[in-house]
Amino acid sequence: MGGRTFIIQLLLMAGIVLIVAWLFLTRGAKQLAIRRLLIIAFAIFAALAVMFPTLLTRVAHLVGVGRGADLLLYATVLVLLGFLALQEARTKAAEKRTTYLARRLALDETEPPAEYRERSLHEHLG
């Protein structure tokens, strides 16, 4: 059984490292320090949960949850909901910016009324 545990631990640790590396690489230098600290804290938590699953069970018992897996599920649901709320806010902000830019572009490209009137009269009168 120990060999199987090692394999899943190795795969999970590799996944954690890849995800954290991807987050750092895709965000670049513009990412705020607080986000980086949260990512590092999450990676440490995830690594500890993978390497020492009984520790997670002990923490679960301390907070009144029966199993470590249940505590992990509850924490994952909270993080997912937080992520969804953040994405919703970002999407709304992006939609507002896009709407503003589309309106601004439409106004900037609109033919001035005097020119439109002149062109319309010439086209109509022939």
CSV table of N, CA and C in Angstrom, one decimal:
chain,number,residue,atom,x,y,z
A,1,MET,N,0.8,-1.2,0.0
A,1,MET,CA,0.0,0.0,0.0
A,1,MET,C,0.9,1.3,0.0
A,2,GLY,N,2.1,1.2,0.6
A,2,GLY,CA,2.9,2.4,0.7
A,2,GLY,C,3.4,2.9,-0.6
A,3,GLY,N,3.6,1.9,-1.6
A,3,GLY,CA,4.1,2.3,-2.9
A,3,GLY,C,3.0,3.1,-3.7
A,4,ARG,N,1.8,2.6,-3.5
A,4,ARG,CA,0.6,3.3,-4.2
A,4,ARG,C,0.5,4.7,-3.6
A,5,THR,N,0.6,4.8,-2.3
A,5,THR,CA,0.5,6.1,-1.7
A,5,THR,C,1.6,7.1,-2.2
A,6,PHE,N,2.8,6.5,-2.4
A,6,PHE,CA,3.9,7.4,-2.9
A,6,PHE,C,3.6,7.8,-4.3
A,7,ILE,N,3.0,7.0,-5.1
A,7,ILE,CA,2.7,7.3,-6.5
A,7,ILE,C,1.7,8.5,-6.6
A,8,ILE,N,0.6,8.4,-5.8
A,8,ILE,CA,-0.4,9.4,-5.8
A,8,ILE,C,0.2,10.7,-5.2
A,9,GLN,N,1.0,10.6,-4.2
A,9,GLN,CA,1.6,11.8,-3.6
A,9,GLN,C,2.5,12.5,-4.6
A,10,LEU,N,3.3,11.7,-5.4
A,10,LEU,CA,4.2,12.2,-6.4
A,10,LEU,C,3.4,12.9,-7.5
A,11,LEU,N,2.3,12.3,-7.9
A,11,LEU,CA,1.5,12.9,-9.0
A,11,LEU,C,0.8,14.2,-8.5
A,12,LEU,N,0.3,14.2,-7.3
A,12,LEU,CA,-0.4,15.4,-6.8
A,12,LEU,C,0.7,16.5,-6.6
A,13,MET,N,1.8,16.2,-6.0
A,13,MET,CA,2.9,17.2,-5.8
A,13,MET,C,3.3,17.8,-7.2
A,14,ALA,N,3.4,16.9,-8.2
A,14,ALA,CA,3.8,17.4,-9.5
A,14,ALA,C,2.7,18.4,-10.1
A,15,GLY,N,1.4,18.0,-9.8
A,15,GLY,CA,0.3,18.9,-10.3
A,15,GLY,C,0.3,20.2,-9.6
A,16,ILE,N,0.6,20.2,-8.3
A,16,ILE,CA,0.6,21.4,-7.5
A,16,ILE,C,1.8,22.3,-8.0
A,17,VAL,N,2.9,21.7,-8.2
A,17,VAL,CA,4.1,22.5,-8.7
A,17,VAL,C,3.8,23.1,-10.1
A,18,LEU,N,3.2,22.3,-11.0
A,18,LEU,CA,2.9,22.8,-12.3
A,18,LEU,C,1.9,23.9,-12.3
A,19,ILE,N,0.8,23.8,-11.5
A,19,ILE,CA,-0.2,24.8,-11.4
A,19,ILE,C,0.4,26.1,-10.8
A,20,VAL,N,1.2,26.0,-9.8
A,20,VAL,CA,1.7,27.2,-9.2
A,20,VAL,C,2.7,27.9,-10.2
A,21,ALA,N,3.5,27.1,-10.8
A,21,ALA,CA,4.5,27.7,-11.8
A,21,ALA,C,3.7,28.3,-12.9
A,22,TRP,N,2.6,27.7,-13.4
A,22,TRP,CA,1.8,28.3,-14.5
A,22,TRP,C,1.2,29.6,-14.0
A,23,LEU,N,0.7,29.7,-12.8
A,23,LEU,CA,0.1,30.9,-12.3
A,23,LEU,C,1.1,32.0,-12.2
A,24,PHE,N,2.4,31.7,-11.8
A,24,PHE,CA,3.4,32.7,-11.8
A,24,PHE,C,3.8,33.2,-13.2
A,25,LEU,N,3.9,32.2,-14.1
A,25,LEU,CA,4.4,32.6,-15.4
A,25,LEU,C,3.3,33.3,-16.2
A,26,THR,N,2.1,33.0,-16.1
A,26,THR,CA,1.0,33.6,-16.9
A,26,THR,C,0.7,35.0,-16.3
A,27,ARG,N,0.9,35.2,-15.1
A,27,ARG,CA,0.6,36.5,-14.5
A,27,ARG,C,1.7,37.5,-14.6
A,28,GLY,N,2.9,37.1,-14.6
A,28,GLY,CA,4.0,37.9,-14.8
A,28,GLY,C,4.3,38.9,-13.7
A,29,ALA,N,5.0,39.9,-13.9
A,29,ALA,CA,5.4,40.9,-12.9
A,29,ALA,C,4.3,41.8,-12.4
A,30,LYS,N,3.2,41.8,-13.2
A,30,LYS,CA,2.1,42.7,-12.9
A,30,LYS,C,1.3,42.2,-11.7
A,31,GLN,N,1.5,41.0,-11.3
A,31,GLN,CA,0.7,40.4,-10.3
A,31,GLN,C,1.0,41.0,-8.9
A,32,LEU,N,0.1,41.3,-8.1
A,32,LEU,CA,0.3,41.9,-6.8
A,32,LEU,C,0.9,40.9,-5.9
A,33,ALA,N,1.7,41.4,-4.9
A,33,ALA,CA,2.4,40.6,-4.0
A,33,ALA,C,1.5,39.8,-3.1
A,34,ILE,N,0.3,40.3,-2.8
A,34,ILE,CA,-0.6,39.5,-2.0
A,34,ILE,C,-1.1,38.3,-2.7
A,35,ARG,N,-1.3,38.4,-4.0
A,35,ARG,CA,-1.7,37.2,-4.8
A,35,ARG,C,-0.6,36.1,-4.8
A,36,ARG,N,0.6,36.6,-4.9
A,36,ARG,CA,1.7,35.6,-4.9
A,36,ARG,C,1.8,35.0,-3.5
A,37,LEU,N,1.6,35.7,-2.5
A,37,LEU,CA,1.7,35.1,-1.1
A,37,LEU,C,0.6,34.1,-0.9
A,38,LEU,N,-0.6,34.4,-1.4
A,38,LEU,CA,-1.7,33.5,-1.4
A,38,LEU,C,-1.5,32.2,-2.1
A,39,ILE,N,-0.9,32.4,-3.3
A,39,ILE,CA,-0.5,31.2,-4.1
A,39,ILE,C,0.5,30.3,-3.4
A,40,ILE,N,1.5,30.9,-2.8
A,40,ILE,CA,2.5,30.2,-2.0
A,40,ILE,C,1.9,29.5,-0.8
A,41,ALA,N,1.0,30.2,-0.1
A,41,ALA,CA,0.3,29.6,1.0
A,41,ALA,C,-0.5,28.4,0.6
A,42,PHE,N,-1.2,28.6,-0.5
A,42,PHE,CA,-2.0,27.5,-1.0
A,42,PHE,C,-1.2,26.3,-1.4
A,43,ALA,N,0.0,26.6,-2.1
A,43,ALA,CA,0.9,25.5,-2.5
A,43,ALA,C,1.4,24.7,-1.3
A,44,ILE,N,1.8,25.5,-0.2
A,44,ILE,CA,2.3,24.9,1.0
A,44,ILE,C,1.2,24.0,1.7
A,45,PHE,N,0.0,24.6,1.8
A,45,PHE,CA,-1.1,23.8,2.3
A,45,PHE,C,-1.4,22.5,1.5
A,46,ALA,N,-1.4,22.7,0.2
A,46,ALA,CA,-1.7,21.5,-0.6
A,46,ALA,C,-0.6,20.5,-0.5
A,47,ALA,N,0.6,20.9,-0.5
A,47,ALA,CA,1.8,20.0,-0.3
A,47,ALA,C,1.7,19.3,1.0
A,48,LEU,N,1.4,20.0,2.1
A,48,LEU,CA,1.3,19.4,3.4
A,48,LEU,C,0.1,18.4,3.5
A,49,ALA,N,-1.0,18.7,2.8
A,49,ALA,CA,-2.2,17.8,2.8
A,49,ALA,C,-1.8,16.5,2.0
A,50,VAL,N,-1.0,16.7,1.0
A,50,VAL,CA,-0.6,15.5,0.2
A,50,VAL,C,0.4,14.6,1.0
A,51,MET,N,1.4,15.3,1.5
A,51,MET,CA,2.4,14.5,2.2
A,51,MET,C,2.0,14.0,3.6
A,52,PHE,N,1.2,14.7,4.3
A,52,PHE,CA,0.8,14.3,5.6
A,52,PHE,C,-0.8,14.3,5.7
A,53,PRO,N,-1.4,13.4,5.1
A,53,PRO,CA,-2.9,13.4,5.1
A,53,PRO,C,-3.5,13.2,6.5
A,54,THR,N,-2.8,12.5,7.4
A,54,THR,CA,-3.3,12.4,8.8
A,54,THR,C,-3.3,13.7,9.5
A,55,LEU,N,-2.4,14.6,9.2
A,55,LEU,CA,-2.3,16.0,9.8
A,55,LEU,C,-3.6,16.7,9.4
A,56,LEU,N,-4.1,16.6,8.2
A,56,LEU,CA,-5.3,17.2,7.7
A,56,LEU,C,-6.5,16.6,8.5
A,57,THR,N,-6.5,15.4,8.8
A,57,THR,CA,-7.5,14.7,9.6
A,57,THR,C,-7.5,15.3,11.0
A,58,ARG,N,-6.3,15.5,11.6
A,58,ARG,CA,-6.2,16.1,12.9
A,58,ARG,C,-6.8,17.5,13.0
A,59,VAL,N,-6.5,18.3,11.9
A,59,VAL,CA,-7.0,19.6,11.8
A,59,VAL,C,-8.5,19.6,11.7
A,60,ALA,N,-9.0,18.7,10.9
A,60,ALA,CA,-10.4,18.5,10.7
A,60,ALA,C,-11.1,18.2,12.1
A,61,HIS,N,-10.5,17.4,12.8
A,61,HIS,CA,-11.1,17.0,14.2
A,61,HIS,C,-11.1,18.2,15.1
A,62,LEU,N,-10.0,19.1,15.0
A,62,LEU,CA,-10.0,20.3,15.8
A,62,LEU,C,-11.1,21.2,15.5
A,63,VAL,N,-11.5,21.3,14.2
A,63,VAL,CA,-12.5,22.3,13.9
A,63,VAL,C,-13.9,21.6,13.8
A,64,GLY,N,-14.0,20.4,14.2
A,64,GLY,CA,-15.3,19.7,14.3
A,64,GLY,C,-15.8,19.0,13.1
A,65,VAL,N,-14.9,18.7,12.2
A,65,VAL,CA,-15.2,17.9,10.9
A,65,VAL,C,-14.7,16.5,11.1
A,66,GLY,N,-15.5,15.5,10.6
A,66,GLY,CA,-15.1,14.1,10.9
A,66,GLY,C,-13.8,13.7,10.2
A,67,ARG,N,-13.6,14.0,8.9
A,67,ARG,CA,-12.5,13.5,8.2
A,67,ARG,C,-11.7,14.7,7.5
A,68,GLY,N,-10.5,14.4,7.3
A,68,GLY,CA,-9.6,15.4,6.6
A,68,GLY,C,-10.1,15.7,5.1
A,69,ALA,N,-10.6,14.6,4.5
A,69,ALA,CA,-11.1,14.7,3.1
A,69,ALA,C,-12.3,15.6,3.1
A,70,ASP,N,-13.2,15.6,4.1
A,70,ASP,CA,-14.4,16.4,4.2
A,70,ASP,C,-13.9,17.9,4.4
A,71,LEU,N,-13.0,18.1,5.2
A,71,LEU,CA,-12.5,19.5,5.4
A,71,LEU,C,-11.9,20.0,4.2
A,72,LEU,N,-11.1,19.2,3.4
A,72,LEU,CA,-10.6,19.6,2.2
A,72,LEU,C,-11.7,20.0,1.2
A,73,LEU,N,-12.7,19.2,1.1
A,73,LEU,CA,-13.8,19.4,0.2
A,73,LEU,C,-14.5,20.8,0.6
A,74,TYR,N,-14.7,21.0,1.9
A,74,TYR,CA,-15.4,22.3,2.3
A,74,TYR,C,-14.5,23.5,1.9
A,75,ALA,N,-13.2,23.3,2.2
A,75,ALA,CA,-12.3,24.4,1.8
A,75,ALA,C,-12.3,24.7,0.3
A,76,THR,N,-12.3,23.6,-0.5
A,76,THR,CA,-12.3,23.7,-1.9
A,76,THR,C,-13.5,24.4,-2.4
A,77,VAL,N,-14.7,24.1,-1.8
A,77,VAL,CA,-15.9,24.7,-2.2
A,77,VAL,C,-15.9,26.2,-1.9
A,78,LEU,N,-15.3,26.6,-0.8
A,78,LEU,CA,-15.2,28.0,-0.5
A,78,LEU,C,-14.3,28.7,-1.4
A,79,VAL,N,-13.1,28.1,-1.7
A,79,VAL,CA,-12.2,28.7,-2.7
A,79,VAL,C,-12.8,28.8,-4.1
A,80,LEU,N,-13.5,27.8,-4.5
A,80,LEU,CA,-14.2,27.9,-5.8
A,80,LEU,C,-15.2,29.0,-5.8
A,81,LEU,N,-16.0,29.1,-4.8
A,81,LEU,CA,-17.0,30.2,-4.8
A,81,LEU,C,-16.4,31.5,-4.8
A,82,GLY,N,-15.3,31.7,-4.0
A,82,GLY,CA,-14.5,32.9,-4.1
A,82,GLY,C,-14.0,33.2,-5.5
A,83,PHE,N,-13.5,32.2,-6.1
A,83,PHE,CA,-12.9,32.4,-7.5
A,83,PHE,C,-14.0,32.8,-8.4
A,84,LEU,N,-15.2,32.1,-8.3
A,84,LEU,CA,-16.3,32.5,-9.2
A,84,LEU,C,-16.8,33.9,-9.0
A,85,ALA,N,-16.8,34.3,-7.7
A,85,ALA,CA,-17.2,35.7,-7.4
A,85,ALA,C,-16.2,36.7,-8.0
A,86,LEU,N,-14.9,36.4,-7.9
A,86,LEU,CA,-13.9,37.2,-8.4
A,86,LEU,C,-14.0,37.3,-10.0
A,87,GLN,N,-14.2,36.2,-10.6
A,87,GLN,CA,-14.3,36.1,-12.0
A,87,GLN,C,-15.5,36.9,-12.5
A,88,GLU,N,-16.6,36.8,-11.8
A,88,GLU,CA,-17.8,37.5,-12.2
A,88,GLU,C,-17.6,39.0,-12.1
A,89,ALA,N,-16.9,39.5,-11.1
A,89,ALA,CA,-16.6,40.9,-10.9
A,89,ALA,C,-15.7,41.3,-12.1
A,90,ARG,N,-14.7,40.5,-12.4
A,90,ARG,CA,-13.8,40.9,-13.5
A,90,ARG,C,-14.5,40.9,-14.8
A,91,THR,N,-15.4,40.0,-15.0
A,91,THR,CA,-16.1,39.9,-16.3
A,91,THR,C,-17.0,41.1,-16.4
A,92,LYS,N,-17.7,41.5,-15.4
A,92,LYS,CA,-18.6,42.7,-15.4
A,92,LYS,C,-17.7,44.0,-15.7
A,93,ALA,N,-16.6,44.1,-15.1
A,93,ALA,CA,-15.7,45.2,-15.3
A,93,ALA,C,-15.2,45.2,-16.8
A,94,ALA,N,-14.9,44.1,-17.3
A,94,ALA,CA,-14.4,44.0,-18.7
A,94,ALA,C,-15.6,44.4,-19.6
A,95,GLU,N,-16.8,43.9,-19.3
A,95,GLU,CA,-17.9,44.2,-20.2
A,95,GLU,C,-18.2,45.7,-20.2
A,96,LYS,N,-18.1,46.4,-19.0
A,96,LYS,CA,-18.3,47.8,-18.9
A,96,LYS,C,-17.2,48.6,-19.8
A,97,ARG,N,-16.0,48.1,-19.7
A,97,ARG,CA,-14.9,48.7,-20.4
A,97,ARG,C,-15.2,48.6,-21.9
A,98,THR,N,-15.6,47.4,-22.3
A,98,THR,CA,-15.8,47.1,-23.7
A,98,THR,C,-17.0,47.9,-24.2
A,99,THR,N,-18.0,48.1,-23.5
A,99,THR,CA,-19.2,48.9,-23.9
A,99,THR,C,-18.8,50.3,-24.0
A,100,TYR,N,-18.0,50.8,-23.0
A,100,TYR,CA,-17.5,52.2,-23.1
A,100,TYR,C,-16.7,52.4,-24.4
A,101,LEU,N,-15.7,51.5,-24.6
A,101,LEU,CA,-14.9,51.7,-25.8
A,101,LEU,C,-15.7,51.6,-27.1
A,102,ALA,N,-16.6,50.7,-27.2
A,102,ALA,CA,-17.5,50.6,-28.4
A,102,ALA,C,-18.3,51.8,-28.6
A,103,ARG,N,-18.8,52.4,-27.6
A,103,ARG,CA,-19.5,53.7,-27.7
A,103,ARG,C,-18.6,54.8,-28.1
A,104,ARG,N,-17.5,54.9,-27.5
A,104,ARG,CA,-16.5,55.9,-27.8
A,104,ARG,C,-16.1,55.8,-29.3
A,105,LEU,N,-15.8,54.6,-29.7
A,105,LEU,CA,-15.4,54.4,-31.1
A,105,LEU,C,-16.5,54.7,-32.1
A,106,ALA,N,-17.7,54.4,-31.7
A,106,ALA,CA,-18.8,54.7,-32.6
A,106,ALA,C,-19.0,56.2,-32.7
A,107,LEU,N,-18.9,56.9,-31.6
A,107,LEU,CA,-19.0,58.4,-31.6
A,107,LEU,C,-17.8,59.0,-32.4
A,108,ASP,N,-16.6,58.5,-32.2
A,108,ASP,CA,-15.5,59.0,-32.9
A,108,ASP,C,-15.5,58.8,-34.4
A,109,GLU,N,-16.1,57.8,-34.8
A,109,GLU,CA,-16.2,57.5,-36.3
A,109,GLU,C,-17.5,58.0,-36.9
A,110,THR,N,-18.4,58.6,-36.2
A,110,THR,CA,-19.6,59.2,-36.7
A,110,THR,C,-19.3,60.4,-37.5
A,111,GLU,N,-19.9,60.5,-38.7
A,111,GLU,CA,-19.8,61.6,-39.6
A,111,GLU,C,-20.4,62.8,-38.9
A,112,PRO,N,-19.8,64.0,-38.9
A,112,PRO,CA,-20.4,65.2,-38.3
A,112,PRO,C,-21.7,65.5,-39.0
A,113,PRO,N,-22.7,66.1,-38.3
A,113,PRO,CA,-24.0,66.4,-38.9
A,113,PRO,C,-24.0,67.2,-40.1
A,114,ALA,N,-23.1,68.2,-40.1
A,114,ALA,CA,-23.1,69.2,-41.3
A,114,ALA,C,-22.6,68.4,-42.5
A,115,GLU,N,-21.6,67.6,-42.4
A,115,GLU,CA,-21.1,66.8,-43.5
A,115,GLU,C,-22.1,65.8,-44.0
A,116,TYR,N,-22.8,65.2,-43.0
A,116,TYR,CA,-23.9,64.2,-43.4
A,116,TYR,C,-25.0,64.9,-44.2
A,117,ARG,N,-25.4,66.1,-43.7
A,117,ARG,CA,-26.5,66.8,-44.3
A,117,ARG,C,-26.0,67.2,-45.8
A,118,GLU,N,-24.8,67.7,-45.9
A,118,GLU,CA,-24.3,68.1,-47.2
A,118,GLU,C,-24.3,66.9,-48.1
A,119,ARG,N,-23.7,65.8,-47.7
A,119,ARG,CA,-23.6,64.6,-48.5
A,119,ARG,C,-25.0,64.0,-48.9
A,120,SER,N,-25.9,64.0,-47.9
A,120,SER,CA,-27.3,63.6,-48.2
A,120,SER,C,-28.0,64.4,-49.3
A,121,LEU,N,-27.8,65.7,-49.2
A,121,LEU,CA,-28.5,66.6,-50.1
A,121,LEU,C,-27.9,66.4,-51.5
A,122,HIS,N,-26.6,66.2,-51.6
A,122,HIS,CA,-26.0,66.0,-52.9
A,122,HIS,C,-26.4,64.6,-53.5
A,123,GLU,N,-26.6,63.6,-52.7
A,123,GLU,CA,-27.0,62.3,-53.2
A,123,GLU,C,-28.5,62.4,-53.6
A,124,HIS,N,-29.3,63.1,-52.8
A,124,HIS,CA,-30.7,63.2,-53.1
A,124,HIS,C,-31.0,64.0,-54.3
A,125,LEU,N,-30.3,65.1,-54.5
A,125,LEU,CA,-30.5,66.0,-55.6
A,125,LEU,C,-29.9,65.5,-56.9
A,126,GLY,N,-28.9,64.7,-56.7
A,126,GLY,CA,-28.3,64.0,-57.8
A,126,GLY,C,-27.2,64.6,-58.5
